[in-house]
Amino acid sequence: MLMSRIAWLLILAGVVRLCASLSARDIIDIHNYQHVAEIIHQRGMFGLYTHTPGIYPYPPVWVGFEMTALWLHWQGVLPFSLAIRLPIIIADVAMVAIIWRYVRRHTQFPQRALLAAALYALNPVSIIISCWHGQFDALPVCGVALAMLFTEHHWRRAAGALGIGIALKSFPVLLLPMFARQQPSLSRQIHFILYAILPVLFLLIPFLLADAAAVIRELFGYRGHALLGVMVPVRTIYVPLTGERFPVDMTLQVISLSAYGFLGLYGWAVWYMSRFHITLPMQATIVFLLFYVVYAGISPQYVLWVLPFMIMATANQHWPVLLYSAVSTPALIGLYLYAVADIFPFTVDLLPEYTRLAYGVFGSLWWGCCLLLLVALTRQAVTSLPPGAPVVRQFAQLSE
């Protein structure tokens, strides 16, 4: 009975996302995917980075998906917009299965695992970002979640899954120290890091040899966009007081300074969490919430990063996930109504004043919610058990 329920949930998650993708409109990101594929078709693989300024800030793996989608489009098999979304849909559905398997392994109550999986399967944050926006963050997030599933018994598979996530988008590298620390010896920790990182480096070497400056500019120089995060409440206060837009140059300076601030706090957080046996999903949740709170260059698709790990970390106390989802959904809708209204499959005719207000209010609430959850979950994680307590027991205490 339980297996049939999870099977039906997986089917439901896929159907909902497929319907949302079929109804989606193509915005700038989808156009950029196709444009990059056309450039590579014309100029060859080493046209990547050199001839894709500002439209491809990712490691090289994703371009393979773009090229495949373009080929399917040219063959008349699928429209490009659907073909490029299909691997994202598959990753989202796989995430539902991974969450169910992980929670089922760590709880005595099968229904809780099914509910945890449902919280992701039907979550509007995932559907909006993966299907309507068309961003592929679900793919690297799926790699990280799969690594968490493997890490207890298959460290090489865990390192490989994490490496795949890093090869798709670079943000999973933030979790590499926490994964490595799970290994029993220094030698194993070094091997884990090499297994996860070396394939990505080997992929980048040909492009670095072809045009190192372009790779550094596009991949390592990318800073995101200040569309969510701390800059929303700052602008919400600044604009009414001054009657002017927040200066672009100052925004870029704030993003740069916040990057250094985040790296400093991130290093401290990694060290502090190493004193406790905190589960990997909870560590990922804390790191991503810290990123949201401190770093100023938050793009809307980043909102997805923490969601599956928060579900896995708080599997039997759902208030953090419900709160985060309830606040994130209007924050995303407010942002898109203000900046990219064409993203929705329906027409929304609102005055600019209302969309700007919705963006400012809900975006500010989202940042405040992330700060609240960061404080609450960190305190809960480090005070629930003394240092050295077993990880599995800690999961139970955090979840109940």
Short mmCIF file of C-alpha atoms in Angstrom, two decimals:
data_model
loop_
_atom_site.label_atom_id
_atom_site.label_comp_id
_atom_site.label_asym_id
_atom_site.label_seq_id
_atom_site.Cartn_x
_atom_site.Cartn_y
_atom_site.Cartn_z
CA MET A 1 0.00 0.00 0.00
CA LEU A 2 2.75 2.45 0.96
CA MET A 3 4.77 1.74 -2.19
CA SER A 4 1.70 2.32 -4.34
CA ARG A 5 1.13 5.66 -2.60
CA ILE A 6 4.65 6.89 -3.25
CA ALA A 7 4.34 5.70 -6.86
CA TRP A 8 1.13 7.68 -7.30
CA LEU A 9 2.77 10.69 -5.65
CA LEU A 10 5.66 10.51 -8.12
CA ILE A 11 3.22 10.33 -11.02
CA LEU A 12 1.25 13.27 -9.61
CA ALA A 13 4.44 15.33 -9.18
CA GLY A 14 5.41 14.64 -12.78
CA VAL A 15 1.96 15.39 -14.21
CA VAL A 16 1.63 18.66 -12.28
CA ARG A 17 5.04 19.82 -13.48
CA LEU A 18 4.41 18.73 -17.04
CA CYS A 19 1.13 20.65 -17.14
CA ALA A 20 2.80 23.71 -15.61
CA SER A 21 5.60 23.50 -18.19
CA LEU A 22 3.17 23.14 -21.09
CA SER A 23 1.34 26.25 -19.92
CA ALA A 24 4.54 28.24 -19.29
CA ARG A 25 5.64 31.22 -21.32
CA ASP A 26 9.25 31.51 -22.42
CA ILE A 27 11.13 34.28 -20.65
CA ILE A 28 14.71 35.49 -21.02
CA ASP A 29 16.36 32.45 -19.40
CA ILE A 30 14.74 30.03 -21.86
CA HIS A 31 15.72 32.27 -24.77
CA ASN A 32 19.29 32.38 -23.45
CA TYR A 33 19.43 28.57 -23.28
CA GLN A 34 18.48 28.34 -26.94
CA HIS A 35 20.79 31.19 -27.92
CA VAL A 36 23.76 29.50 -26.24
CA ALA A 37 23.01 26.22 -28.03
CA GLU A 38 22.84 28.03 -31.38
CA ILE A 39 26.17 29.75 -30.70
CA ILE A 40 27.82 26.42 -29.88
CA HIS A 41 26.34 24.90 -33.03
CA GLN A 42 27.85 27.71 -35.09
CA ARG A 43 31.20 28.17 -33.37
CA GLY A 44 31.91 24.82 -31.79
CA MET A 45 32.18 23.82 -28.14
CA PHE A 46 34.98 26.26 -27.40
CA GLY A 47 32.69 29.12 -28.30
CA LEU A 48 31.31 28.59 -24.79
CA TYR A 49 32.27 31.44 -22.42
CA THR A 50 34.17 33.29 -25.18
CA HIS A 51 31.07 33.99 -27.27
CA THR A 52 28.41 33.71 -24.56
CA PRO A 53 29.12 36.76 -22.37
CA GLY A 54 26.48 37.38 -19.75
CA ILE A 55 24.27 34.43 -20.73
CA TYR A 56 26.15 31.32 -19.54
CA PRO A 57 27.54 31.61 -15.97
CA TYR A 58 27.58 27.84 -15.37
CA PRO A 59 30.07 24.96 -15.57
CA PRO A 60 30.13 23.25 -19.00
CA VAL A 61 27.74 20.33 -18.31
CA TRP A 62 24.48 22.24 -18.73
CA VAL A 63 25.32 23.17 -22.32
CA GLY A 64 24.90 19.49 -23.21
CA PHE A 65 21.26 19.69 -22.14
CA GLU A 66 20.85 22.87 -24.20
CA MET A 67 22.35 21.25 -27.28
CA THR A 68 20.13 18.16 -26.88
CA ALA A 69 17.01 20.32 -26.53
CA LEU A 70 17.98 22.27 -29.65
CA TRP A 71 18.50 19.04 -31.61
CA LEU A 72 15.10 17.73 -30.50
CA HIS A 73 13.57 21.06 -31.54
CA TRP A 74 15.21 20.98 -34.97
CA GLN A 75 14.11 17.37 -35.49
CA GLY A 76 10.52 18.37 -34.77
CA VAL A 77 10.30 16.04 -31.79
CA LEU A 78 9.61 18.64 -29.09
CA PRO A 79 9.50 22.41 -28.85
CA PHE A 80 12.71 23.73 -27.30
CA SER A 81 10.92 25.17 -24.27
CA LEU A 82 9.52 21.76 -23.29
CA ALA A 83 12.63 19.77 -24.21
CA ILE A 84 14.83 21.94 -21.97
CA ARG A 85 12.39 21.63 -19.08
CA LEU A 86 12.08 17.81 -19.22
CA PRO A 87 15.35 17.05 -17.37
CA ILE A 88 14.34 19.62 -14.75
CA ILE A 89 10.99 17.87 -14.30
CA ILE A 90 12.75 14.51 -13.99
CA ALA A 91 15.11 15.93 -11.36
CA ASP A 92 12.17 17.34 -9.39
CA VAL A 93 10.36 13.99 -9.46
CA ALA A 94 13.57 12.21 -8.47
CA MET A 95 13.85 14.62 -5.57
CA VAL A 96 10.45 13.47 -4.31
CA ALA A 97 11.69 9.86 -4.30
CA ILE A 98 14.98 10.79 -2.61
CA ILE A 99 13.24 12.74 0.15
CA TRP A 100 10.88 9.82 0.75
CA ARG A 101 13.76 7.31 0.88
CA TYR A 102 15.91 9.45 3.16
CA VAL A 103 13.17 10.20 5.65
CA ARG A 104 11.89 6.62 5.56
CA ARG A 105 15.37 5.46 6.49
CA HIS A 106 15.52 7.80 9.50
CA THR A 107 12.04 7.52 10.96
CA GLN A 108 9.89 4.73 12.34
CA PHE A 109 6.72 6.21 10.86
CA PRO A 110 6.26 5.54 7.10
CA GLN A 111 3.47 8.10 6.81
CA ARG A 112 5.87 10.86 7.81
CA ALA A 113 8.16 9.95 4.92
CA LEU A 114 5.22 10.11 2.52
CA LEU A 115 4.14 13.49 3.88
CA ALA A 116 7.68 14.83 3.60
CA ALA A 117 7.81 13.73 -0.04
CA ALA A 118 4.41 15.35 -0.67
CA LEU A 119 5.64 18.63 0.76
CA TYR A 120 8.11 18.80 -2.11
CA ALA A 121 5.97 17.14 -4.78
CA LEU A 122 3.22 19.75 -4.48
CA ASN A 123 5.29 22.70 -3.33
CA PRO A 124 4.56 25.87 -5.33
CA VAL A 125 8.14 27.11 -4.91
CA SER A 126 9.48 24.13 -6.84
CA ILE A 127 6.79 24.34 -9.50
CA ILE A 128 7.22 28.07 -10.08
CA ILE A 129 11.02 27.94 -10.37
CA SER A 130 11.38 24.69 -12.31
CA CYS A 131 8.39 24.97 -14.64
CA TRP A 132 7.29 28.58 -15.08
CA HIS A 133 10.71 30.17 -14.69
CA GLY A 134 12.50 27.23 -16.31
CA GLN A 135 15.59 27.43 -14.13
CA PHE A 136 17.46 24.16 -13.65
CA ASP A 137 18.53 24.45 -10.01
CA ALA A 138 16.58 21.25 -9.30
CA LEU A 139 19.30 19.30 -11.12
CA PRO A 140 22.27 20.23 -8.90
CA VAL A 141 20.04 20.14 -5.81
CA CYS A 142 19.03 16.60 -6.80
CA GLY A 143 22.71 15.67 -7.04
CA VAL A 144 23.32 16.95 -3.51
CA ALA A 145 20.27 15.13 -2.11
CA LEU A 146 21.38 11.90 -3.80
CA ALA A 147 24.82 12.33 -2.24
CA MET A 148 23.16 12.59 1.18
CA LEU A 149 21.34 9.34 0.50
CA PHE A 150 24.60 7.59 -0.42
CA THR A 151 26.96 9.10 2.11
CA GLU A 152 26.34 6.66 4.97
CA HIS A 153 27.27 3.50 3.04
CA HIS A 154 28.70 4.43 -0.39
CA TRP A 155 31.14 7.31 -0.09
CA ARG A 156 32.37 7.09 -3.70
CA ARG A 157 28.82 7.29 -5.02
CA ALA A 158 28.16 10.18 -2.66
CA ALA A 159 31.24 12.02 -3.94
CA GLY A 160 30.21 11.34 -7.53
CA ALA A 161 26.67 12.61 -6.97
CA LEU A 162 27.96 15.74 -5.27
CA GLY A 163 30.44 16.23 -8.12
CA ILE A 164 27.60 16.05 -10.64
CA GLY A 165 25.77 18.74 -8.68
CA ILE A 166 28.87 20.96 -8.67
CA ALA A 167 29.38 20.33 -12.40
CA LEU A 168 25.88 21.64 -13.12
CA LYS A 169 25.98 24.73 -10.90
CA SER A 170 28.79 25.67 -8.58
CA PHE A 171 26.82 26.38 -5.38
CA PRO A 172 26.87 22.75 -4.05
CA VAL A 173 30.60 23.24 -3.42
CA LEU A 174 29.51 25.10 -0.26
CA LEU A 175 28.53 21.73 1.20
CA LEU A 176 31.75 19.92 0.29
CA PRO A 177 33.43 20.46 3.72
CA MET A 178 30.41 19.04 5.53
CA PHE A 179 30.31 15.97 3.29
CA ALA A 180 34.05 15.39 3.62
CA ARG A 181 33.85 15.63 7.39
CA GLN A 182 31.48 12.65 7.44
CA GLN A 183 34.38 10.41 6.39
CA PRO A 184 36.16 8.50 9.18
CA SER A 185 39.77 9.46 8.41
CA LEU A 186 41.76 12.35 6.96
CA SER A 187 42.83 10.16 4.04
CA ARG A 188 39.21 9.32 3.22
CA GLN A 189 38.24 12.99 3.52
CA ILE A 190 40.93 13.97 1.00
CA HIS A 191 39.84 11.21 -1.35
CA PHE A 192 36.22 12.34 -1.08
CA ILE A 193 37.15 15.93 -1.98
CA LEU A 194 39.22 14.77 -4.95
CA TYR A 195 36.45 12.47 -6.20
CA ALA A 196 33.98 15.36 -6.10
CA ILE A 197 36.17 18.15 -7.47
CA LEU A 198 38.61 16.63 -9.98
CA PRO A 199 36.00 15.72 -12.64
CA VAL A 200 34.74 19.30 -12.62
CA LEU A 201 38.28 20.65 -12.94
CA PHE A 202 39.02 18.28 -15.82
CA LEU A 203 35.89 19.53 -17.58
CA LEU A 204 37.03 23.13 -17.18
CA ILE A 205 40.68 22.65 -18.23
CA PRO A 206 40.04 22.68 -22.02
CA PHE A 207 38.02 25.88 -21.73
CA LEU A 208 40.66 27.47 -19.50
CA LEU A 209 43.32 26.61 -22.06
CA ALA A 210 41.17 28.02 -24.87
CA ASP A 211 40.23 31.30 -23.15
CA ALA A 212 40.99 31.50 -19.43
CA ALA A 213 39.96 35.14 -19.19
CA ALA A 214 36.48 34.36 -20.52
CA VAL A 215 35.99 31.43 -18.13
CA ILE A 216 37.10 33.50 -15.14
CA ARG A 217 34.89 36.40 -16.21
CA GLU A 218 31.74 34.37 -16.88
CA LEU A 219 32.00 31.56 -14.34
CA PHE A 220 34.02 32.90 -11.43
CA GLY A 221 33.06 36.53 -11.86
CA TYR A 222 29.30 35.95 -11.71
CA ARG A 223 27.74 37.59 -8.65
CA GLY A 224 24.02 36.98 -9.11
CA HIS A 225 21.35 39.67 -9.04
CA ALA A 226 20.01 41.60 -6.05
CA LEU A 227 16.40 40.64 -6.73
CA LEU A 228 15.75 39.05 -3.34
CA GLY A 229 17.54 39.05 -0.02
CA VAL A 230 18.63 41.97 2.10
CA MET A 231 18.53 44.45 -0.78
CA VAL A 232 14.72 44.24 -0.98
CA PRO A 233 14.04 45.75 2.48
CA VAL A 234 16.90 48.21 1.93
CA ARG A 235 15.36 49.45 -1.33
CA THR A 236 11.85 49.35 0.14
CA ILE A 237 12.99 51.86 2.78
CA TYR A 238 15.40 53.85 0.61
CA VAL A 239 13.15 54.62 -2.37
CA PRO A 240 10.21 56.23 -0.48
CA LEU A 241 12.60 58.25 1.69
CA THR A 242 14.70 59.64 -1.18
CA GLY A 243 12.28 59.47 -4.11
CA GLU A 244 15.09 57.93 -6.17
CA ARG A 245 16.16 54.48 -7.25
CA PHE A 246 18.86 52.79 -5.22
CA PRO A 247 22.13 53.49 -7.12
CA VAL A 248 23.31 50.60 -9.29
CA ASP A 249 26.97 51.20 -8.42
CA MET A 250 26.16 51.04 -4.73
CA THR A 251 24.21 47.81 -5.26
CA LEU A 252 27.26 46.22 -6.89
CA GLN A 253 29.44 47.39 -4.01
CA VAL A 254 27.02 45.94 -1.47
CA ILE A 255 27.01 42.61 -3.34
CA SER A 256 30.82 42.50 -3.31
CA LEU A 257 31.05 43.39 0.38
CA SER A 258 28.35 40.90 1.30
CA ALA A 259 30.27 38.15 -0.50
CA TYR A 260 33.24 38.69 1.83
CA GLY A 261 30.89 38.86 4.81
CA PHE A 262 29.22 35.61 3.84
CA LEU A 263 32.53 33.80 3.28
CA GLY A 264 33.71 34.84 6.73
CA LEU A 265 30.50 33.73 8.44
CA TYR A 266 30.39 30.58 6.34
CA GLY A 267 33.86 29.56 7.48
CA TRP A 268 32.87 30.17 11.10
CA ALA A 269 29.61 28.22 10.65
CA VAL A 270 31.43 25.23 9.13
CA TRP A 271 33.83 25.17 12.07
CA TYR A 272 31.07 25.65 14.65
CA MET A 273 28.86 22.92 13.21
CA SER A 274 31.83 20.54 13.20
CA ARG A 275 31.63 20.52 17.01
CA PHE A 276 28.23 18.81 16.80
CA HIS A 277 26.94 15.79 14.93
CA ILE A 278 24.34 17.73 12.97
CA THR A 279 22.71 15.85 10.11
CA LEU A 280 23.81 16.80 6.60
CA PRO A 281 20.34 18.10 5.58
CA MET A 282 20.29 20.37 8.63
CA GLN A 283 23.81 21.64 7.88
CA ALA A 284 22.78 22.35 4.29
CA THR A 285 19.68 24.15 5.55
CA ILE A 286 21.74 26.35 7.88
CA VAL A 287 24.34 27.17 5.20
CA PHE A 288 21.77 28.14 2.57
CA LEU A 289 19.72 30.21 5.02
CA LEU A 290 22.92 32.00 6.03
CA PHE A 291 23.59 32.66 2.35
CA TYR A 292 20.11 34.10 1.86
CA VAL A 293 20.41 36.37 4.89
CA VAL A 294 23.93 37.72 4.35
CA TYR A 295 24.62 37.70 0.62
CA ALA A 296 23.01 40.54 -1.33
CA GLY A 297 23.04 39.02 -4.83
CA ILE A 298 20.08 36.64 -4.48
CA SER A 299 18.32 35.57 -7.68
CA PRO A 300 14.82 34.06 -7.45
CA GLN A 301 15.87 30.53 -8.41
CA TYR A 302 18.13 30.38 -5.33
CA VAL A 303 14.98 30.17 -3.22
CA LEU A 304 14.72 26.48 -4.20
CA TRP A 305 18.13 25.46 -2.81
CA VAL A 306 17.15 25.06 0.83
CA LEU A 307 13.70 23.56 0.34
CA PRO A 308 14.40 19.80 0.01
CA PHE A 309 17.03 19.84 2.73
CA MET A 310 14.75 21.66 5.14
CA ILE A 311 12.10 19.02 4.45
CA MET A 312 14.62 16.23 5.12
CA ALA A 313 16.03 17.92 8.23
CA THR A 314 12.69 18.69 9.89
CA ALA A 315 10.75 15.69 8.68
CA ASN A 316 8.47 15.37 11.72
CA GLN A 317 7.98 19.03 12.58
CA HIS A 318 6.72 20.62 9.42
CA TRP A 319 6.28 24.19 10.61
CA PRO A 320 9.65 25.41 9.19
CA VAL A 321 8.84 24.08 5.70
CA LEU A 322 5.26 25.32 5.79
CA LEU A 323 6.39 28.76 6.96
CA TYR A 324 9.16 28.97 4.38
CA SER A 325 6.85 27.87 1.56
CA ALA A 326 4.04 30.19 2.65
CA VAL A 327 6.39 33.19 2.63
CA SER A 328 8.49 32.23 -0.41
CA THR A 329 5.53 31.74 -2.74
CA PRO A 330 4.15 35.31 -2.52
CA ALA A 331 7.73 36.64 -2.53
CA LEU A 332 8.36 34.93 -5.87
CA ILE A 333 4.99 35.97 -7.27
CA GLY A 334 5.53 39.55 -6.15
CA LEU A 335 8.99 39.64 -7.75
CA TYR A 336 7.79 38.17 -11.02
CA LEU A 337 4.74 40.45 -11.18
CA TYR A 338 7.05 43.42 -10.71
CA ALA A 339 9.93 42.39 -12.96
CA VAL A 340 8.83 39.57 -15.32
CA ALA A 341 5.03 39.47 -15.49
CA ASP A 342 5.21 37.41 -18.71
CA ILE A 343 6.36 34.40 -16.69
CA PHE A 344 2.80 33.50 -15.72
CA PRO A 345 0.56 31.48 -18.05
CA PHE A 346 -2.21 33.97 -17.36
CA THR A 347 -2.46 37.72 -17.78
CA VAL A 348 -2.15 39.81 -14.64
CA ASP A 349 -3.16 43.44 -15.11
CA LEU A 350 -2.10 45.40 -12.02
CA LEU A 351 -0.89 48.94 -11.60
CA PRO A 352 2.90 49.24 -11.24
CA GLU A 353 2.42 50.74 -7.77
CA TYR A 354 0.69 47.57 -6.56
CA THR A 355 3.26 45.20 -8.05
CA ARG A 356 6.09 47.28 -6.60
CA LEU A 357 4.40 47.22 -3.20
CA ALA A 358 3.85 43.45 -3.37
CA TYR A 359 7.48 42.91 -4.34
CA GLY A 360 8.77 45.12 -1.51
CA VAL A 361 6.51 43.75 1.21
CA PHE A 362 6.71 40.04 0.38
CA GLY A 363 10.39 40.20 -0.55
CA SER A 364 11.17 41.83 2.80
CA LEU A 365 9.07 39.20 4.60
CA TRP A 366 11.02 36.47 2.82
CA TRP A 367 14.35 37.87 4.04
CA GLY A 368 12.97 38.21 7.57
CA CYS A 369 11.61 34.65 7.43
CA CYS A 370 15.03 33.33 6.41
CA LEU A 371 16.63 35.16 9.32
CA LEU A 372 14.05 33.79 11.75
CA LEU A 373 14.47 30.22 10.47
CA LEU A 374 18.26 30.53 10.54
CA VAL A 375 18.24 31.51 14.20
CA ALA A 376 15.55 29.01 15.24
CA LEU A 377 16.93 25.98 13.41
CA THR A 378 20.55 26.70 14.35
CA ARG A 379 19.64 26.98 18.02
CA GLN A 380 17.59 23.82 17.78
CA ALA A 381 20.37 21.93 16.04
CA VAL A 382 23.18 22.86 18.45
CA THR A 383 21.18 22.63 21.70
CA SER A 384 19.16 19.47 21.08
CA LEU A 385 22.14 17.25 21.87
CA PRO A 386 25.63 17.67 23.31
CA PRO A 387 28.67 17.34 21.03
CA GLY A 388 29.36 13.74 20.12
CA ALA A 389 25.76 12.52 20.19
CA PRO A 390 24.78 9.98 17.51
CA VAL A 391 23.51 11.43 14.26
CA VAL A 392 20.49 9.13 13.90
CA ARG A 393 19.28 9.90 17.41
CA GLN A 394 19.70 13.59 16.75
CA PHE A 395 17.51 13.32 13.65
CA ALA A 396 14.75 11.84 15.76
CA GLN A 397 14.97 14.59 18.37
CA LEU A 398 15.06 17.35 15.78
CA SER A 399 12.11 15.84 13.99
CA GLU A 400 9.76 15.28 16.92
#
